[in-house]
Amino acid sequence: EETRRLMATYDDFDGFWSYDYIQQRINEVYFTVQECWSKGNMKNAEDMLTPALFEKFQKYLDAQRRDGERNIMKKIKLGSAIPVYAKDFTNNEHDYFWAKIDGSMVDYIVSEETNEVLQGTTEEQPFTEYWKFTRRRDGTWVLAEIMQKDEFEKTRYYKGLSKI
């Protein structure tokens, strides 16, 4: 609630902080990124990612292909996407927010050669991740980073970030 109130204050001066707009953008990015990842090519999500994250994802997928592996993702659901921290700067390109993403999906890696499941499970599993969005020069929110729940909580603790 505190983050939502803060975002409402930011929105008074800058419409890109609208809670509804941000929810819509998270939803759009979430499903596009998951679909592209599952297809093994992030090209259709490139404009939704920072250049650094796009490159990181592509390198990972390229390595997966070289290793003869494929990531299968099905039944992709987004339960909730709640902004948990937001920071507004005079220079909009420094603006960012973190969202707690609760979802579920079937997510596993198979050998391209044998179709053997190498990692993950063929059962639908819930998960929690934290997604960081930053603003481009044109005001569009793009995904900059994804942290797993335990990684995010450790980062908060070690950096002393009580608000994140």
Short mmCIF file of N, CA, C and O in Angstrom, two decimals, residues 6 20 25 27 30 39 43 45 49 56 59 66 70-71 83 87 90-91 94 97 99 104 110 119 126 128 130 162:
data_model
loop_
_atom_site.label_atom_id
_atom_site.label_comp_id
_atom_site.label_asym_id
_atom_site.label_seq_id
_atom_site.Cartn_x
_atom_site.Cartn_y
_atom_site.Cartn_z
N LEU A 6 2.84 6.04 -2.92
CA LEU A 6 3.99 6.76 -3.46
C LEU A 6 3.87 6.91 -4.97
O LEU A 6 4.10 8.00 -5.51
N ASP A 20 -2.67 1.76 -12.90
CA ASP A 20 -3.34 0.95 -13.92
C ASP A 20 -2.44 0.75 -15.14
O ASP A 20 -2.37 -0.35 -15.70
N ARG A 25 1.20 -2.78 -18.21
CA ARG A 25 2.53 -3.00 -18.79
C ARG A 25 3.18 -4.27 -18.23
O ARG A 25 3.77 -5.05 -18.98
N ASN A 27 1.69 -6.92 -17.11
CA ASN A 27 0.96 -8.04 -17.71
C ASN A 27 1.45 -8.31 -19.14
O ASN A 27 1.73 -9.45 -19.52
N TYR A 30 5.11 -9.58 -19.04
CA TYR A 30 5.17 -10.92 -18.45
C TYR A 30 4.84 -12.00 -19.48
O TYR A 30 5.62 -12.94 -19.69
N LYS A 39 9.74 -20.16 -26.73
CA LYS A 39 10.06 -20.39 -28.15
C LYS A 39 11.56 -20.38 -28.41
O LYS A 39 12.00 -20.73 -29.50
N LYS A 43 13.51 -12.17 -29.64
CA LYS A 43 13.39 -11.05 -30.59
C LYS A 43 12.07 -10.29 -30.45
O LYS A 43 12.05 -9.07 -30.47
N ALA A 45 10.36 -9.78 -27.91
CA ALA A 45 10.29 -9.08 -26.63
C ALA A 45 11.39 -8.03 -26.50
O ALA A 45 11.49 -7.37 -25.48
N LEU A 49 12.59 -5.10 -23.13
CA LEU A 49 13.73 -5.41 -22.27
C LEU A 49 14.81 -4.35 -22.42
O LEU A 49 14.94 -3.75 -23.49
N LYS A 56 21.62 -10.78 -22.39
CA LYS A 56 21.79 -11.87 -21.41
C LYS A 56 20.86 -13.04 -21.73
O LYS A 56 21.29 -14.20 -21.74
N LYS A 59 21.99 -14.84 -24.98
CA LYS A 59 23.20 -15.66 -24.75
C LYS A 59 22.83 -16.97 -24.05
O LYS A 59 23.34 -18.03 -24.39
N ARG A 66 23.09 -24.74 -28.16
CA ARG A 66 24.37 -25.41 -28.39
C ARG A 66 24.47 -26.71 -27.59
O ARG A 66 25.06 -27.68 -28.04
N ARG A 70 16.17 -27.64 -24.64
CA ARG A 70 15.06 -26.74 -24.92
C ARG A 70 14.23 -26.57 -23.66
O ARG A 70 13.96 -27.52 -22.94
N ASN A 71 13.84 -25.33 -23.38
CA ASN A 71 13.01 -25.02 -22.21
C ASN A 71 11.54 -25.09 -22.63
O ASN A 71 11.11 -24.37 -23.53
N PRO A 83 3.56 -3.87 -7.29
CA PRO A 83 4.75 -3.03 -7.11
C PRO A 83 5.08 -2.95 -5.61
O PRO A 83 4.21 -2.70 -4.79
N LYS A 87 10.92 4.30 -7.33
CA LYS A 87 11.81 5.45 -7.15
C LYS A 87 11.70 6.35 -8.37
O LYS A 87 11.88 5.90 -9.50
N THR A 90 14.40 13.10 -11.17
CA THR A 90 14.19 14.21 -12.09
C THR A 90 14.44 13.74 -13.52
O THR A 90 13.68 14.05 -14.43
N ASN A 91 15.50 12.97 -13.71
CA ASN A 91 15.79 12.37 -15.01
C ASN A 91 15.01 11.06 -15.09
O ASN A 91 15.33 10.09 -14.42
N HIS A 94 16.19 7.34 -15.04
CA HIS A 94 16.66 6.68 -13.82
C HIS A 94 15.51 6.11 -12.99
O HIS A 94 15.74 5.42 -12.00
N PHE A 97 10.96 0.69 -10.74
CA PHE A 97 10.16 0.07 -9.70
C PHE A 97 10.41 -1.43 -9.72
O PHE A 97 10.82 -2.00 -10.73
N ALA A 99 8.49 -5.10 -8.88
CA ALA A 99 7.18 -5.71 -8.72
C ALA A 99 7.35 -7.15 -8.25
O ALA A 99 8.21 -7.88 -8.77
N SER A 104 2.30 -19.11 -11.85
CA SER A 104 2.50 -20.55 -11.90
C SER A 104 2.65 -20.97 -13.35
O SER A 104 2.19 -20.27 -14.26
N VAL A 110 14.29 -30.01 -21.55
CA VAL A 110 14.42 -31.34 -22.14
C VAL A 110 15.62 -31.40 -23.06
O VAL A 110 16.08 -30.38 -23.58
N GLN A 119 15.74 -31.09 -16.29
CA GLN A 119 15.60 -30.19 -15.14
C GLN A 119 14.16 -29.72 -15.06
O GLN A 119 13.51 -29.53 -16.08
N PRO A 126 3.80 -23.21 -8.54
CA PRO A 126 3.73 -21.77 -8.25
C PRO A 126 5.14 -21.23 -8.06
O PRO A 126 6.07 -21.96 -7.74
N THR A 128 7.40 -17.27 -7.05
CA THR A 128 7.45 -15.83 -6.78
C THR A 128 8.79 -15.31 -7.28
O THR A 128 9.83 -15.88 -6.98
N TYR A 130 10.82 -11.35 -8.44
CA TYR A 130 10.77 -9.90 -8.39
C TYR A 130 11.33 -9.37 -9.69
O TYR A 130 12.43 -9.75 -10.10
N SER A 162 15.24 -1.73 3.38
CA SER A 162 14.01 -2.10 4.08
C SER A 162 12.78 -1.86 3.21
O SER A 162 11.76 -2.48 3.43
#
